[in-house]
Short mmCIF file of C-alpha atoms in Angstrom, two decimals:
data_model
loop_
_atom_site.label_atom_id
_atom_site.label_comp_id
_atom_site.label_asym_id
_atom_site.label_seq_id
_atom_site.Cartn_x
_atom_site.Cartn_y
_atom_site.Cartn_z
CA UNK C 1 59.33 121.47 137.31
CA UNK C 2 59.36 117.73 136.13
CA UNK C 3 56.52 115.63 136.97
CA UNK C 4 56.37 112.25 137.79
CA UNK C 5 53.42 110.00 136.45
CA UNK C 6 52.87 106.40 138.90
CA UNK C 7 51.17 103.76 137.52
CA UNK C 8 48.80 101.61 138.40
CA UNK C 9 47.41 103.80 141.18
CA UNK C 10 46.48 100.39 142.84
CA UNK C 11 48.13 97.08 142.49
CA UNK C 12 46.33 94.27 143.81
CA UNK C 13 48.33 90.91 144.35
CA UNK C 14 48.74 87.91 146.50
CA UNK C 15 51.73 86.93 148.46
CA UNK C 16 54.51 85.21 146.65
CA UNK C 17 53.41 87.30 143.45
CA UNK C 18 55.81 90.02 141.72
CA UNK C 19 55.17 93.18 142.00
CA UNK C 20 56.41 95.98 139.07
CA UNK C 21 55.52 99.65 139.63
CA UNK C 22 56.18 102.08 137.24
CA UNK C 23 57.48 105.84 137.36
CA UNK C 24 57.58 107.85 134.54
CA UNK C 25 59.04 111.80 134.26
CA UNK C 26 57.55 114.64 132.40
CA UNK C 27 61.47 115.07 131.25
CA UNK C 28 64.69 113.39 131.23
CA UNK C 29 66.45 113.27 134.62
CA UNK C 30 69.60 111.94 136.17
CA UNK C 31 69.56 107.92 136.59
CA UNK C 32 71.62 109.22 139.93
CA UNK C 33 68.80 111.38 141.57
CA UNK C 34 65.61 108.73 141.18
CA UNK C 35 64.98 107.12 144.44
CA UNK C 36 61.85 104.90 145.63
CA UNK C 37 60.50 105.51 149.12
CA UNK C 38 57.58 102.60 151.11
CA UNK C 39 55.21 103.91 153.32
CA UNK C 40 53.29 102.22 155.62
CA UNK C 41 49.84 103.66 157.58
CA UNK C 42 51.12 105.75 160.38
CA UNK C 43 54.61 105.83 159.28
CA UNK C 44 56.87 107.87 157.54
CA UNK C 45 58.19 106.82 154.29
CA UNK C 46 60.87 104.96 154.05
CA UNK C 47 63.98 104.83 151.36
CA UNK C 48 64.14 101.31 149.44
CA UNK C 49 66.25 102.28 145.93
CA UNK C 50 68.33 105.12 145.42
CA UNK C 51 70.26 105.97 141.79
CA UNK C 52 67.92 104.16 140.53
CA UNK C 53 69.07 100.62 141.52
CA UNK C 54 71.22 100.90 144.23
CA UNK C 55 69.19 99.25 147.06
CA UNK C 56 69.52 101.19 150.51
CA UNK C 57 70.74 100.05 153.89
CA UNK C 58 69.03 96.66 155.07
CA UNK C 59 66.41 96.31 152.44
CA UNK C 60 66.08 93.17 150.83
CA UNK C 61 67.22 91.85 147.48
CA UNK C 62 63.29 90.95 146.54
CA UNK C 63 63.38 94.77 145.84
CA UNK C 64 65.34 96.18 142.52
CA UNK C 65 64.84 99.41 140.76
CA UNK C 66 65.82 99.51 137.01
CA UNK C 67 65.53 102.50 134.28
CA UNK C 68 66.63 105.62 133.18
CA UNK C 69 65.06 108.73 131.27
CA UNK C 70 62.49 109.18 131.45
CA UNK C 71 61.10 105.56 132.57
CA UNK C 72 61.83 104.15 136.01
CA UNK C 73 60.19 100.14 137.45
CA UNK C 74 60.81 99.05 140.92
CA UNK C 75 60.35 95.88 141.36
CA UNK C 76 59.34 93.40 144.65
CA UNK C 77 59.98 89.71 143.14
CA UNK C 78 58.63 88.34 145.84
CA UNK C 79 55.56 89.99 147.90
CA UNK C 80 55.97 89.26 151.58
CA UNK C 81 53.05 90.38 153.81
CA UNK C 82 54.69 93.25 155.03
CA UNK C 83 55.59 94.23 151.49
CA UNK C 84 52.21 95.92 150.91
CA UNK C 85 52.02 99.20 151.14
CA UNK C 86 52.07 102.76 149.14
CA UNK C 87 55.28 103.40 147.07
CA UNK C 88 56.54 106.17 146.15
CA UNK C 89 58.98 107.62 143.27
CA UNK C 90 61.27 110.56 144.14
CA UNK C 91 63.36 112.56 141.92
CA UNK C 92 65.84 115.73 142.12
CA UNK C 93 66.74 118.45 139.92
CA UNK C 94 67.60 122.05 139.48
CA UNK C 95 67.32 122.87 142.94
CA UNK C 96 63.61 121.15 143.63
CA UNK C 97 62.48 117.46 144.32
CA UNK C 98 59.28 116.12 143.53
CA UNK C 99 57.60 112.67 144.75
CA UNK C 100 55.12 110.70 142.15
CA UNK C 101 51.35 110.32 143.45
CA UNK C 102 52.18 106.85 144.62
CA UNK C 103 51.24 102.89 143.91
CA UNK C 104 49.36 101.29 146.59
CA UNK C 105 50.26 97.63 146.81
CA UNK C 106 47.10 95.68 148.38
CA UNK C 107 46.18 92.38 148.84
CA UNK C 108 44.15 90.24 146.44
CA UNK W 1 72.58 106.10 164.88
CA UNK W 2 70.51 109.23 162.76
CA UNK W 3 67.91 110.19 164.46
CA UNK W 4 65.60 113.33 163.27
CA UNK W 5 62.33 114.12 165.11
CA UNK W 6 59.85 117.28 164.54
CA UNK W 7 58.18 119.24 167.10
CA UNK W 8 55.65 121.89 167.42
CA UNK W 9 52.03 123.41 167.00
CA UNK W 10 49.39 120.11 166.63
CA UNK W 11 47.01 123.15 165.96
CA UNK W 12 46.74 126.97 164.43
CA UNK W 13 44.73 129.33 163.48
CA UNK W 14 44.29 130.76 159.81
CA UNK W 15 46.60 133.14 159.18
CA UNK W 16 49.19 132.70 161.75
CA UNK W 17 52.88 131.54 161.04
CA UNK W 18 53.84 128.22 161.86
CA UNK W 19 57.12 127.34 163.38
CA UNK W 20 58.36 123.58 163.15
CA UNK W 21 61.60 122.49 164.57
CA UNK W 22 63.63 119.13 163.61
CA UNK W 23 65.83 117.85 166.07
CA UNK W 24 68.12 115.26 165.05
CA UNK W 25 71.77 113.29 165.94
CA UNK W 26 73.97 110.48 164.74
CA UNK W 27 75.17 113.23 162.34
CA UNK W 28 76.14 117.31 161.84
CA UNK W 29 75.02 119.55 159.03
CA UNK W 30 78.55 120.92 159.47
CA UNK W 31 79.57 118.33 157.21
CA UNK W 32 80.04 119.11 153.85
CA UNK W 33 76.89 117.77 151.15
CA UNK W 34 74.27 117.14 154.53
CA UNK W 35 71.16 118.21 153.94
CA UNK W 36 68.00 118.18 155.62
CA UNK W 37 64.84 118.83 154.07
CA UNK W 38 60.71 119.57 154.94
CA UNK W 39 58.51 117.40 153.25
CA UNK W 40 55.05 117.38 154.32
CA UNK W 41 52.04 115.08 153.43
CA UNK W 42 48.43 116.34 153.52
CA UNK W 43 45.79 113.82 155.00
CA UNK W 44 45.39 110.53 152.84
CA UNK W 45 47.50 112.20 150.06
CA UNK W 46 51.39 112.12 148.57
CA UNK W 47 54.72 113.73 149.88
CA UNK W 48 55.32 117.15 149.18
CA UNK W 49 58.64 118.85 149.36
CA UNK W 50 59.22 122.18 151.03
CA UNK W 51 62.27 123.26 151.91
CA UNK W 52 66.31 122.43 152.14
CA UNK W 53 68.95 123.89 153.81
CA UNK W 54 72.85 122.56 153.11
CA UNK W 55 75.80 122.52 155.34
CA UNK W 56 76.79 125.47 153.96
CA UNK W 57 73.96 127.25 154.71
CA UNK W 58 72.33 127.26 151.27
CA UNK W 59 68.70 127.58 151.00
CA UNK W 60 65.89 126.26 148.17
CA UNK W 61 62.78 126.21 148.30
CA UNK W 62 59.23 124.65 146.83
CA UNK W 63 58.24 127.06 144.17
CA UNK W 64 54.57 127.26 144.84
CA UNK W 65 55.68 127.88 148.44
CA UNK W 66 58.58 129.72 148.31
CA UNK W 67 57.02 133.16 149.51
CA UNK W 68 55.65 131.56 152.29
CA UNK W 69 59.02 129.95 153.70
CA UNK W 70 61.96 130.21 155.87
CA UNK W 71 64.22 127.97 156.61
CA UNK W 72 66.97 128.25 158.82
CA UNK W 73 69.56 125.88 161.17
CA UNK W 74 71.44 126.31 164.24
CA UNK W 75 74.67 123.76 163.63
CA UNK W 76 75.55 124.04 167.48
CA UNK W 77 71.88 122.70 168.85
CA UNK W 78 71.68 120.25 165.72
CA UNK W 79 68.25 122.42 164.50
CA UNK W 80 66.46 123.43 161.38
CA UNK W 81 63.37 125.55 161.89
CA UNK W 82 60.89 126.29 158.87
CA UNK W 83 58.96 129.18 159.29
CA UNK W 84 55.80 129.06 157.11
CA UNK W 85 53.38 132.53 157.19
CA UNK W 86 49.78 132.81 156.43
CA UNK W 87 48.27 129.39 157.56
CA UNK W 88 45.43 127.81 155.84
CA UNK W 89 43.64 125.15 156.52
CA UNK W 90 44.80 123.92 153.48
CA UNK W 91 47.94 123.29 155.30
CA UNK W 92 46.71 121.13 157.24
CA UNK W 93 49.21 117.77 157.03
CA UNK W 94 51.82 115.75 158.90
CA UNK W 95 55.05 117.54 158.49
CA UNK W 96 58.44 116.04 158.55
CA UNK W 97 62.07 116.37 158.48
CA UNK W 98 64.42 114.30 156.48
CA UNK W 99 68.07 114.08 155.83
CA UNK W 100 70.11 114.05 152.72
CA UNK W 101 73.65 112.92 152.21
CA UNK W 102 74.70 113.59 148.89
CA UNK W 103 71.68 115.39 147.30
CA UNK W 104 69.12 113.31 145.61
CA UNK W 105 67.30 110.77 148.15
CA UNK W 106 66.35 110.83 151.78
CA UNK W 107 67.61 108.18 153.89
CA UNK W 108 66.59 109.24 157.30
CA UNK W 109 63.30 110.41 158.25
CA UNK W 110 61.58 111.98 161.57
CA UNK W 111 58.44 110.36 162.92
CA UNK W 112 56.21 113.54 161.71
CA UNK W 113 53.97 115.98 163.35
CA UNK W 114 50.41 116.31 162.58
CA UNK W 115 49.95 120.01 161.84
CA UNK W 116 46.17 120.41 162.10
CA UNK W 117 44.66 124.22 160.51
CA UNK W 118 41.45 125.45 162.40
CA UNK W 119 39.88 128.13 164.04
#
């Protein structure tokens, strides 16, 4: 089973700063089956990037994912108050998905 | 408009079987590469995933849990039930249902149900 590896565990920033969260795998996977996932108390998750760097429906350009490998970054150029939150790294492969322990995004 | 909500038990007791059912619309599992998966999150931790069943009626499941799990869907009431035997209150989490189009992410996701473990 491939692990992921988030890090920091806690990002503390201000509003207006950038934001770069990392996710690293235990092995090689697929740049297509990496996705990024926000979650907000209360809520369920919710998908920002998918392959990668393809942004999902309605999210905003202040979010990019980049990598591939074994080394994965979303960014948030931008933080917006709403923007903080925990984020989470997905992947898929041989049958089995696995989420990363997750970056929480506070405020400074 | 997707739409995918979970319902059942808020409480059980060790050792009994939960049953969880996802409702959902704005899309059929009839249609080849749908998915819809159970992921469940234990209090104040990460996302765990469970379970998927495919439009064609393929099954996988989480290998720690696997003996533990049954998935299953009805395509006509837009369903998928997971079974999961032998409660703990380990198990105790929110559980929810999420939908894949094209394996790899999920881009639709229930509200959750808080599954609570207790005698």
């Amino acid at each position: 089973e491939i692990v992921l590896t988030q890090s920091p565990g806690t990002l503390s920033l201000s509003p207006g700063e950038r934001a770069t969260l990392s996710c690293r795998a235990s092995q090689s996977i697929s740049s297509n089956y990496l996705a990024w996932y926000q979650q907000k108390p209360g809520q369920a998750p919710r998908l920002l990037i998918y392959g990668a760097s393809s942004r999902a429906t309605g999210i905003p350009d202040r979010f990019s994912g980049s990598g591939s490998g074994t080394d994965f970054t979303l960014t948030i150029s931008r933080l917006e108050p709403e923007d903080f939150a925990v984020y989470y790294c997905q992947q898929y492969g041989s049958s089995s998905f696995t989420f990363g322990p997750g970056t929480k995004v506070d405020i400074k | 408009q997707v739409t995918l909500r979970e319902s059942g038990p808020a409480l059980v007791k060790p050792t009994q079987t939960l049953t969880l059912t996802c409702s959902f619309s704005g899309f059929s599992l009839s249609t080849r590469q749908m998915y819809v998966s159970w992921i469940r999150q234990r209090p104040g931790k990460g996302l765990e995933w469970l379970a998927l069943i495919d439009w064609d009626d393929d099954k996988y499941y989480s290998t720690s849990l696997k003996t533990r799990l049954t998935i299953s869907k009805d395509t006509s009431k837009n369903q998928v039930v997971l079974t999961m035997t032998n409660m703990d209150p380990v198990d105790t989490a929110t559980y929810y249902c999420a939908r894949s189009f094209g394996v790899g992410d999920f881009d639709y996701w229930g509200q959750g149900t808080l599954v609570i473990v207790s005698s």
